[in-house]
PDB file of C-alpha atoms in Angstrom:
ATOM      1  CA  UNK A   1     255.571 -50.256 319.298  1.00  0.00           C
ATOM      2  CA  UNK A   2     254.110 -48.682 316.154  1.00  0.00           C
ATOM      3  CA  UNK A   3     255.445 -49.593 312.739  1.00  0.00           C
ATOM      4  CA  UNK A   4     253.803 -46.622 311.023  1.00  0.00           C
ATOM      5  CA  UNK A   5     256.152 -44.735 308.730  1.00  0.00           C
ATOM      6  CA  UNK A   6     256.110 -41.177 310.120  1.00  0.00           C
ATOM      7  CA  UNK A   7     258.606 -39.588 307.721  1.00  0.00           C
ATOM      8  CA  UNK A   8     257.439 -36.213 306.484  1.00  0.00           C
ATOM      9  CA  UNK A   9     258.259 -33.007 304.718  1.00  0.00           C
ATOM     10  CA  UNK A  10     257.284 -29.846 306.586  1.00  0.00           C
ATOM     11  CA  UNK A  11     256.641 -26.552 304.827  1.00  0.00           C
ATOM     12  CA  UNK A  12     256.596 -23.101 306.399  1.00  0.00           C
ATOM     13  CA  UNK A  13     253.567 -21.720 304.594  1.00  0.00           C
ATOM     14  CA  UNK A  14     251.759 -18.392 304.597  1.00  0.00           C
ATOM     15  CA  UNK A  15     248.570 -20.019 303.341  1.00  0.00           C
ATOM     16  CA  UNK A  16     245.526 -20.907 305.413  1.00  0.00           C
ATOM     17  CA  UNK A  17     244.237 -24.445 305.932  1.00  0.00           C
ATOM     18  CA  UNK A  18     241.166 -23.587 303.835  1.00  0.00           C
ATOM     19  CA  UNK A  19     243.269 -22.484 300.856  1.00  0.00           C
ATOM     20  CA  UNK A  20     245.567 -25.531 301.105  1.00  0.00           C
ATOM     21  CA  UNK A  21     242.509 -27.800 301.078  1.00  0.00           C
ATOM     22  CA  UNK A  22     240.863 -25.883 298.209  1.00  0.00           C
ATOM     23  CA  UNK A  23     244.047 -26.237 296.155  1.00  0.00           C
ATOM     24  CA  UNK A  24     244.460 -29.895 297.123  1.00  0.00           C
ATOM     25  CA  UNK A  25     247.898 -29.387 298.652  1.00  0.00           C
ATOM     26  CA  UNK A  26     250.682 -26.924 299.315  1.00  0.00           C
ATOM     27  CA  UNK A  27     252.638 -25.008 296.689  1.00  0.00           C
ATOM     28  CA  UNK A  28     254.966 -23.554 295.215  1.00  0.00           C
ATOM     29  CA  UNK A  29     258.058 -25.154 296.753  1.00  0.00           C
ATOM     30  CA  UNK A  30     261.665 -25.579 295.646  1.00  0.00           C
ATOM     31  CA  UNK A  31     262.257 -29.179 296.712  1.00  0.00           C
ATOM     32  CA  UNK A  32     263.403 -32.632 295.641  1.00  0.00           C
ATOM     33  CA  UNK A  33     260.165 -33.946 294.092  1.00  0.00           C
ATOM     34  CA  UNK A  34     261.438 -37.535 293.796  1.00  0.00           C
ATOM     35  CA  UNK A  35     262.332 -37.564 297.492  1.00  0.00           C
ATOM     36  CA  UNK A  36     259.018 -36.047 298.603  1.00  0.00           C
ATOM     37  CA  UNK A  37     257.069 -38.634 296.559  1.00  0.00           C
ATOM     38  CA  UNK A  38     258.569 -41.327 298.836  1.00  0.00           C
ATOM     39  CA  UNK A  39     257.279 -39.674 302.023  1.00  0.00           C
ATOM     40  CA  UNK A  40     253.879 -40.462 303.525  1.00  0.00           C
ATOM     41  CA  UNK A  41     253.150 -37.112 305.208  1.00  0.00           C
ATOM     42  CA  UNK A  42     253.127 -33.360 304.628  1.00  0.00           C
ATOM     43  CA  UNK A  43     253.187 -31.099 307.707  1.00  0.00           C
ATOM     44  CA  UNK A  44     252.057 -27.503 307.211  1.00  0.00           C
ATOM     45  CA  UNK A  45     253.537 -24.982 309.657  1.00  0.00           C
ATOM     46  CA  UNK A  46     252.126 -21.443 309.688  1.00  0.00           C
ATOM     47  CA  UNK A  47     254.166 -18.423 308.647  1.00  0.00           C
ATOM     48  CA  UNK A  48     252.391 -15.253 309.782  1.00  0.00           C
ATOM     49  CA  UNK A  49     255.276 -13.012 308.663  1.00  0.00           C
ATOM     50  CA  UNK A  50     254.759 -12.938 304.887  1.00  0.00           C
ATOM     51  CA  UNK A  51     254.141  -9.271 303.980  1.00  0.00           C
ATOM     52  CA  UNK A  52     252.477 -10.066 300.610  1.00  0.00           C
ATOM     53  CA  UNK A  53     248.787 -10.018 301.561  1.00  0.00           C
ATOM     54  CA  UNK A  54     247.806 -10.937 297.959  1.00  0.00           C
ATOM     55  CA  UNK A  55     249.638 -14.216 298.520  1.00  0.00           C
ATOM     56  CA  UNK A  56     249.221 -14.813 302.233  1.00  0.00           C
ATOM     57  CA  UNK A  57     245.978 -15.621 303.984  1.00  0.00           C
ATOM     58  CA  UNK A  58     247.632 -17.148 307.071  1.00  0.00           C
ATOM     59  CA  UNK A  59     245.125 -17.802 309.839  1.00  0.00           C
ATOM     60  CA  UNK A  60     246.875 -20.032 312.389  1.00  0.00           C
ATOM     61  CA  UNK A  61     249.336 -19.128 315.180  1.00  0.00           C
ATOM     62  CA  UNK A  62     252.820 -18.345 313.868  1.00  0.00           C
ATOM     63  CA  UNK A  63     255.161 -21.333 313.875  1.00  0.00           C
ATOM     64  CA  UNK A  64     252.421 -23.847 314.674  1.00  0.00           C
ATOM     65  CA  UNK A  65     252.020 -27.173 312.906  1.00  0.00           C
ATOM     66  CA  UNK A  66     248.345 -26.947 311.952  1.00  0.00           C
ATOM     67  CA  UNK A  67     247.666 -29.506 309.226  1.00  0.00           C
ATOM     68  CA  UNK A  68     248.998 -32.968 308.305  1.00  0.00           C
ATOM     69  CA  UNK A  69     248.287 -34.399 304.872  1.00  0.00           C
ATOM     70  CA  UNK A  70     248.802 -37.804 303.300  1.00  0.00           C
ATOM     71  CA  UNK A  71     250.955 -37.121 300.236  1.00  0.00           C
ATOM     72  CA  UNK A  72     249.368 -38.407 297.014  1.00  0.00           C
ATOM     73  CA  UNK A  73     251.698 -36.819 294.426  1.00  0.00           C
ATOM     74  CA  UNK A  74     254.160 -34.031 293.702  1.00  0.00           C
ATOM     75  CA  UNK A  75     253.470 -32.061 290.510  1.00  0.00           C
ATOM     76  CA  UNK A  76     254.762 -28.847 288.902  1.00  0.00           C
ATOM     77  CA  UNK A  77     253.164 -25.911 290.695  1.00  0.00           C
ATOM     78  CA  UNK A  78     249.967 -24.866 288.877  1.00  0.00           C
ATOM     79  CA  UNK A  79     250.742 -21.249 289.853  1.00  0.00           C
ATOM     80  CA  UNK A  80     253.798 -21.252 287.585  1.00  0.00           C
ATOM     81  CA  UNK A  81     254.437 -24.616 285.908  1.00  0.00           C
ATOM     82  CA  UNK A  82     257.725 -23.488 284.339  1.00  0.00           C
ATOM     83  CA  UNK A  83     259.296 -22.146 287.551  1.00  0.00           C
ATOM     84  CA  UNK A  84     260.808 -25.420 288.756  1.00  0.00           C
ATOM     85  CA  UNK A  85     258.624 -25.204 291.863  1.00  0.00           C
ATOM     86  CA  UNK A  86     256.400 -28.003 293.046  1.00  0.00           C
ATOM     87  CA  UNK A  87     252.992 -28.626 294.573  1.00  0.00           C
ATOM     88  CA  UNK A  88     252.690 -31.363 297.192  1.00  0.00           C
ATOM     89  CA  UNK A  89     249.241 -32.852 296.617  1.00  0.00           C
ATOM     90  CA  UNK A  90     247.379 -34.524 299.456  1.00  0.00           C
ATOM     91  CA  UNK A  91     244.499 -36.999 299.384  1.00  0.00           C
ATOM     92  CA  UNK A  92     243.623 -36.838 303.086  1.00  0.00           C
ATOM     93  CA  UNK A  93     244.201 -34.310 305.853  1.00  0.00           C
ATOM     94  CA  UNK A  94     244.014 -34.009 309.610  1.00  0.00           C
ATOM     95  CA  UNK A  95     244.064 -30.839 311.635  1.00  0.00           C
ATOM     96  CA  UNK A  96     246.502 -30.735 314.530  1.00  0.00           C
ATOM     97  CA  UNK A  97     244.744 -30.425 317.872  1.00  0.00           C
ATOM     98  CA  UNK A  98     246.418 -27.998 320.287  1.00  0.00           C
ATOM     99  CA  UNK A  99     249.036 -26.834 317.757  1.00  0.00           C
ATOM    100  CA  UNK A 100     252.404 -25.839 319.222  1.00  0.00           C
ATOM    101  CA  UNK A 101     255.137 -23.563 317.940  1.00  0.00           C
ATOM    102  CA  UNK A 102     257.449 -26.083 316.256  1.00  0.00           C
ATOM    103  CA  UNK A 103     259.284 -23.958 313.689  1.00  0.00           C
ATOM    104  CA  UNK A 104     262.841 -23.390 314.843  1.00  0.00           C
ATOM    105  CA  UNK A 105     263.753 -20.603 312.443  1.00  0.00           C
ATOM    106  CA  UNK A 106     265.379 -22.846 309.841  1.00  0.00           C
ATOM    107  CA  UNK A 107     266.682 -20.963 306.809  1.00  0.00           C
ATOM    108  CA  UNK A 108     264.909 -23.164 304.285  1.00  0.00           C
ATOM    109  CA  UNK A 109     261.087 -23.187 304.409  1.00  0.00           C
ATOM    110  CA  UNK A 110     261.137 -26.910 303.507  1.00  0.00           C
ATOM    111  CA  UNK A 111     262.275 -29.318 306.239  1.00  0.00           C
ATOM    112  CA  UNK A 112     262.529 -33.108 306.080  1.00  0.00           C
ATOM    113  CA  UNK A 113     262.016 -35.183 309.211  1.00  0.00           C
ATOM    114  CA  UNK A 114     259.380 -37.207 311.018  1.00  0.00           C
ATOM    115  CA  UNK A 115     256.046 -36.364 312.609  1.00  0.00           C
ATOM    116  CA  UNK A 116     257.714 -36.770 316.007  1.00  0.00           C
ATOM    117  CA  UNK A 117     260.196 -34.006 315.095  1.00  0.00           C
ATOM    118  CA  UNK A 118     257.195 -31.662 314.938  1.00  0.00           C
ATOM    119  CA  UNK A 119     255.600 -33.013 318.137  1.00  0.00           C
ATOM    120  CA  UNK A 120     252.817 -34.790 316.235  1.00  0.00           C
ATOM    121  CA  UNK A 121     251.485 -38.165 317.395  1.00  0.00           C
ATOM    122  CA  UNK A 122     250.184 -40.057 314.345  1.00  0.00           C
ATOM    123  CA  UNK A 123     247.864 -42.149 316.542  1.00  0.00           C
ATOM    124  CA  UNK A 124     245.945 -38.981 317.490  1.00  0.00           C
ATOM    125  CA  UNK A 125     245.346 -37.854 313.908  1.00  0.00           C
ATOM    126  CA  UNK A 126     241.913 -38.308 312.337  1.00  0.00           C
ATOM    127  CA  UNK A 127     242.098 -38.096 308.548  1.00  0.00           C
ATOM    128  CA  UNK A 128     239.387 -36.789 306.220  1.00  0.00           C
ATOM    129  CA  UNK A 129     239.097 -36.869 302.433  1.00  0.00           C
ATOM    130  CA  UNK A 130     240.353 -33.731 300.687  1.00  0.00           C
ATOM    131  CA  UNK A 131     237.973 -34.403 297.767  1.00  0.00           C
ATOM    132  CA  UNK A 132     234.999 -34.396 300.159  1.00  0.00           C
ATOM    133  CA  UNK A 133     235.954 -31.111 301.822  1.00  0.00           C
ATOM    134  CA  UNK A 134     236.595 -29.499 298.419  1.00  0.00           C
ATOM    135  CA  UNK A 135     232.916 -30.030 297.573  1.00  0.00           C
ATOM    136  CA  UNK A 136     232.007 -27.856 300.567  1.00  0.00           C
ATOM    137  CA  UNK A 137     234.744 -25.238 300.095  1.00  0.00           C
ATOM    138  CA  UNK A 138     234.129 -24.550 296.410  1.00  0.00           C
ATOM    139  CA  UNK A 139     236.668 -23.989 293.636  1.00  0.00           C
ATOM    140  CA  UNK A 140     240.297 -23.272 294.341  1.00  0.00           C
ATOM    141  CA  UNK A 141     241.630 -19.814 293.542  1.00  0.00           C
ATOM    142  CA  UNK A 142     243.995 -21.650 291.140  1.00  0.00           C
ATOM    143  CA  UNK A 143     241.258 -23.552 289.299  1.00  0.00           C
ATOM    144  CA  UNK A 144     240.057 -21.913 286.094  1.00  0.00           C
ATOM    145  CA  UNK A 145     236.874 -19.945 286.575  1.00  0.00           C
ATOM    146  CA  UNK A 146     234.394 -20.156 283.711  1.00  0.00           C
ATOM    147  CA  UNK A 147     234.053 -16.903 281.738  1.00  0.00           C
ATOM    148  CA  UNK A 148     231.111 -14.745 282.736  1.00  0.00           C
ATOM    149  CA  UNK A 149     228.831 -13.384 280.034  1.00  0.00           C
ATOM    150  CA  UNK A 150     228.338 -10.071 281.880  1.00  0.00           C
ATOM    151  CA  UNK A 151     232.005  -9.053 281.518  1.00  0.00           C
ATOM    152  CA  UNK A 152     232.599  -9.945 277.877  1.00  0.00           C
ATOM    153  CA  UNK A 153     233.689 -13.534 278.596  1.00  0.00           C
ATOM    154  CA  UNK A 154     236.904 -12.669 280.448  1.00  0.00           C
ATOM    155  CA  UNK A 155     237.768 -15.103 283.237  1.00  0.00           C
ATOM    156  CA  UNK A 156     238.708 -13.424 286.541  1.00  0.00           C
ATOM    157  CA  UNK A 157     242.294 -13.655 287.846  1.00  0.00           C
ATOM    158  CA  UNK A 158     243.950 -12.698 291.125  1.00  0.00           C
ATOM    159  CA  UNK A 159     246.094  -9.596 291.560  1.00  0.00           C
ATOM    160  CA  UNK A 160     249.202 -11.729 292.193  1.00  0.00           C
ATOM    161  CA  UNK A 161     248.671 -13.623 288.899  1.00  0.00           C
ATOM    162  CA  UNK A 162     248.078 -10.341 287.052  1.00  0.00           C
ATOM    163  CA  UNK A 163     251.254  -8.832 288.545  1.00  0.00           C
ATOM    164  CA  UNK A 164     253.340 -11.838 287.483  1.00  0.00           C
ATOM    165  CA  UNK A 165     251.881 -11.757 283.967  1.00  0.00           C
ATOM    166  CA  UNK A 166     252.427  -8.022 283.539  1.00  0.00           C
ATOM    167  CA  UNK A 167     255.948  -8.285 284.967  1.00  0.00           C
ATOM    168  CA  UNK A 168     256.824 -11.018 282.476  1.00  0.00           C
ATOM    169  CA  UNK A 169     255.335  -9.018 279.596  1.00  0.00           C
ATOM    170  CA  UNK A 170     257.226  -5.833 280.472  1.00  0.00           C
ATOM    171  CA  UNK A 171     260.424  -7.529 281.655  1.00  0.00           C
ATOM    172  CA  UNK A 172     260.330  -6.113 285.196  1.00  0.00           C
ATOM    173  CA  UNK A 173     260.154  -7.810 288.614  1.00  0.00           C
ATOM    174  CA  UNK A 174     256.603  -8.446 289.938  1.00  0.00           C
ATOM    175  CA  UNK A 175     257.166  -6.059 292.870  1.00  0.00           C
ATOM    176  CA  UNK A 176     257.631  -3.249 290.305  1.00  0.00           C
ATOM    177  CA  UNK A 177     254.021  -3.697 289.146  1.00  0.00           C
ATOM    178  CA  UNK A 178     251.308  -1.745 290.953  1.00  0.00           C
ATOM    179  CA  UNK A 179     247.643  -2.414 290.334  1.00  0.00           C
ATOM    180  CA  UNK A 180     244.929  -0.017 291.482  1.00  0.00           C
ATOM    181  CA  UNK A 181     241.292  -1.053 291.555  1.00  0.00           C
ATOM    182  CA  UNK A 182     238.649   1.640 291.823  1.00  0.00           C
ATOM    183  CA  UNK A 183     235.097   0.601 292.620  1.00  0.00           C
TER     184      UNK A 183
END
């Protein structure tokens, strides 16, 4: 009988494994940070139904548990540190072999449980360092990009960040902001 603590928090995320690893965890969640800090594992379950393609880069089968991370910390979400949302940081990760549809349509995209609740056998997981994979993947979309001399020193930002900033400036919801890029 195993004595491994398999408690976890599962998140129903529209982000790809690559992006989660680049960012060093999953964000931006409304959750009990103190409670999540006591848990050993994060389970990422894919949501293919997020219509915001600026936000979502989902790449795994809908409803499948595709990545398990060892939780290292819970910090304010770097995307919006004043929102009350949190990032679950991970130090190690394992992909789930033969992922199954485990999401049961819960209302909340954050679910507490155990690895067994999501049909994951901890003894079959092989963990890898997130820091090591980040070297290969390159900088996170959330990490500051150094200014480029060829564009006057302005650091690039994503459309979703620009929409949120413009919405805050003009006092409108982000979905009221439209950005057109002509090449």
